[in-house]
Amino acid sequence: MKHSSFKIQPYLYLLIACLITSCSTLDELTKFDVFYNRSVTIPSITPINFPITINTPDFDTNTESTFSINNTTQSLVDDIKLKEFRLTLTNPSTEDFSFLEILEIYIASEGLEDKKLAWSPSPIENNTSVLYLETTNDDLKEYIFKDSFYLKIKTTTDEVLTEDHDMEINTVFTVDAKILGI
């Protein structure tokens, strides 16, 4: 008598894994971080209390290779959220972020509306050259799925800038993919 082979479906594996660990622990295993960094300059000619917008150069997303390295594809991504947005003032080295009155960052990409991504805490701390911004909890995958995106920095200063102020932008996006394609 022939024995029929029994195939365990991926759903059963998922159920067993949830029972052995916890579903929330398993869910964390499907997340990974993507980092995008860029330098930007606020020019010395920036007038006081006058809003200006500075566009960054494009950030190439390289999602296909990033997703491949992390064993996923765009079709398996549930959402992409901004985990951290950090600005570091790199020049002049003797300055801090006290020259900023208002700071808002928008993400932009061809064919998509600008979306508010991050903003300064209020008030902006003096004596700090590193500024962690408040961030949106919105799903940003449509921007990261594009070949590139850029940032619009909208700011108002409350001091005369006698020299350029260079900043390093460091972002961390968390990608949450589906487990076993479900």
XYZ file of C-alpha atoms in Angstrom:
182
model
C 0.000 0.000 0.000
C 1.350 3.394 -1.018
C 1.641 6.140 1.544
C 0.610 9.565 0.353
C 3.008 12.313 1.245
C 1.641 15.132 3.356
C 2.781 18.680 2.531
C 2.711 21.234 5.276
C 1.529 24.562 3.922
C 3.393 27.783 4.697
C 0.461 28.835 6.889
C 1.049 25.849 9.150
C 4.737 26.754 9.448
C 3.684 30.263 10.395
C 1.271 28.956 13.012
C 3.909 26.641 14.489
C 6.474 29.466 14.549
C 3.953 31.749 16.296
C 3.300 29.103 18.913
C 6.993 28.436 19.530
C 8.027 32.079 19.693
C 5.530 34.846 19.789
C 3.898 36.401 16.745
C 5.307 39.814 17.657
C 8.832 38.378 17.805
C 8.291 36.726 14.434
C 6.919 39.988 13.042
C 10.150 41.765 14.108
C 12.133 39.249 12.027
C 10.427 40.554 8.880
C 11.583 44.126 9.463
C 14.832 45.705 8.375
C 16.253 49.216 8.286
C 17.334 51.216 5.253
C 19.667 54.197 5.660
C 19.821 57.300 3.455
C 22.362 60.062 4.111
C 23.059 63.359 2.422
C 24.816 66.671 3.053
C 23.077 70.011 2.619
C 24.041 73.665 3.101
C 22.012 76.573 4.412
C 23.630 79.511 2.637
C 25.018 82.513 4.492
C 22.740 84.914 2.605
C 19.652 83.509 4.347
C 17.563 86.450 5.629
C 16.194 86.563 9.189
C 12.549 85.552 9.706
C 12.071 84.870 6.010
C 11.035 81.341 5.023
C 13.327 79.583 2.568
C 13.164 76.169 0.904
C 16.284 74.159 0.091
C 16.034 71.034 -2.050
C 18.535 68.251 -1.453
C 20.114 66.325 -4.293
C 18.277 63.094 -5.122
C 18.583 60.063 -2.876
C 18.866 56.939 -5.050
C 16.672 54.328 -3.378
C 18.181 51.142 -4.882
C 15.163 49.264 -3.508
C 15.502 46.249 -5.789
C 18.982 45.385 -4.533
C 18.184 46.400 -0.930
C 15.082 44.203 -0.886
C 16.949 41.321 -2.534
C 19.687 41.424 0.124
C 16.928 41.229 2.754
C 15.137 38.330 0.982
C 12.043 40.269 -0.020
C 10.491 42.132 -2.953
C 8.337 45.229 -3.358
C 5.224 43.059 -3.607
C 5.880 41.665 -0.109
C 6.381 45.030 1.602
C 3.520 46.015 3.930
C 4.821 49.462 4.820
C 7.894 51.654 5.140
C 8.050 54.136 7.986
C 10.586 56.719 9.036
C 12.251 55.535 12.230
C 14.769 58.334 12.722
C 15.706 61.684 11.201
C 18.912 63.231 12.508
C 20.681 66.429 11.490
C 24.295 67.041 12.412
C 25.785 70.486 11.996
C 29.254 69.884 10.535
C 30.364 73.408 9.683
C 30.988 75.893 11.205
C 32.223 73.721 14.037
C 31.687 76.442 16.653
C 27.946 76.867 15.886
C 24.848 75.069 17.110
C 21.269 74.826 15.835
C 20.072 77.878 17.776
C 19.979 79.863 14.493
C 16.889 77.890 13.413
C 13.472 79.156 14.322
C 11.357 76.734 12.282
C 12.413 73.583 10.465
C 10.188 71.250 8.438
C 11.307 68.497 6.091
C 9.155 67.196 3.218
C 9.778 64.118 1.083
C 9.173 64.567 -2.638
C 9.353 62.431 -5.743
C 8.191 62.703 -9.336
C 4.450 62.141 -9.669
C 3.777 62.257 -5.907
C 2.594 65.056 -3.650
C 5.098 66.409 -1.135
C 4.581 64.839 2.286
C 5.699 66.285 5.609
C 8.343 63.894 6.869
C 10.001 65.492 9.903
C 10.035 68.715 11.896
C 12.032 70.346 14.640
C 11.046 70.006 18.251
C 9.848 73.240 19.738
C 11.803 75.098 20.932
C 15.053 74.066 19.245
C 17.716 73.395 21.872
C 20.725 75.664 22.106
C 24.236 74.264 22.431
C 23.565 71.198 20.306
C 25.106 70.312 16.990
C 22.961 67.163 16.662
C 19.224 67.515 16.251
C 16.745 64.624 16.279
C 13.550 65.629 14.520
C 9.999 64.560 15.247
C 8.850 62.192 12.482
C 5.682 61.186 10.724
C 4.180 57.758 11.274
C 2.819 57.670 7.700
C 3.532 54.820 5.300
C 6.208 56.109 2.898
C 6.620 53.097 0.610
C 5.357 54.898 -2.502
C 8.319 57.317 -2.179
C 10.895 54.629 -1.402
C 9.600 52.432 -4.255
C 10.549 55.201 -6.691
C 14.040 55.190 -8.224
C 14.828 58.314 -6.213
C 13.381 60.926 -3.900
C 14.563 64.255 -2.571
C 13.901 66.322 0.507
C 12.571 69.858 0.721
C 13.926 71.651 3.752
C 11.694 74.535 4.776
C 13.251 76.754 7.390
C 13.226 80.176 8.959
C 16.267 81.480 10.800
C 16.282 83.922 13.696
C 19.930 84.962 13.302
C 22.005 86.451 10.508
C 24.160 83.712 8.987
C 27.567 85.173 8.187
C 28.827 81.885 6.760
C 27.368 78.755 5.182
C 26.016 76.164 7.601
C 26.654 72.595 6.447
C 24.544 69.757 7.802
C 24.598 66.006 7.435
C 21.178 64.375 7.071
C 20.909 60.825 8.420
C 17.659 58.919 8.010
C 16.569 55.440 9.016
C 13.509 53.901 7.367
C 12.039 50.643 8.657
C 10.711 48.246 6.038
C 8.054 45.788 7.196
C 7.589 42.844 4.825
C 4.975 40.118 4.810
C 5.829 36.788 6.404
C 6.108 33.978 3.838
C 4.257 36.143 1.352
C 1.016 36.279 3.379
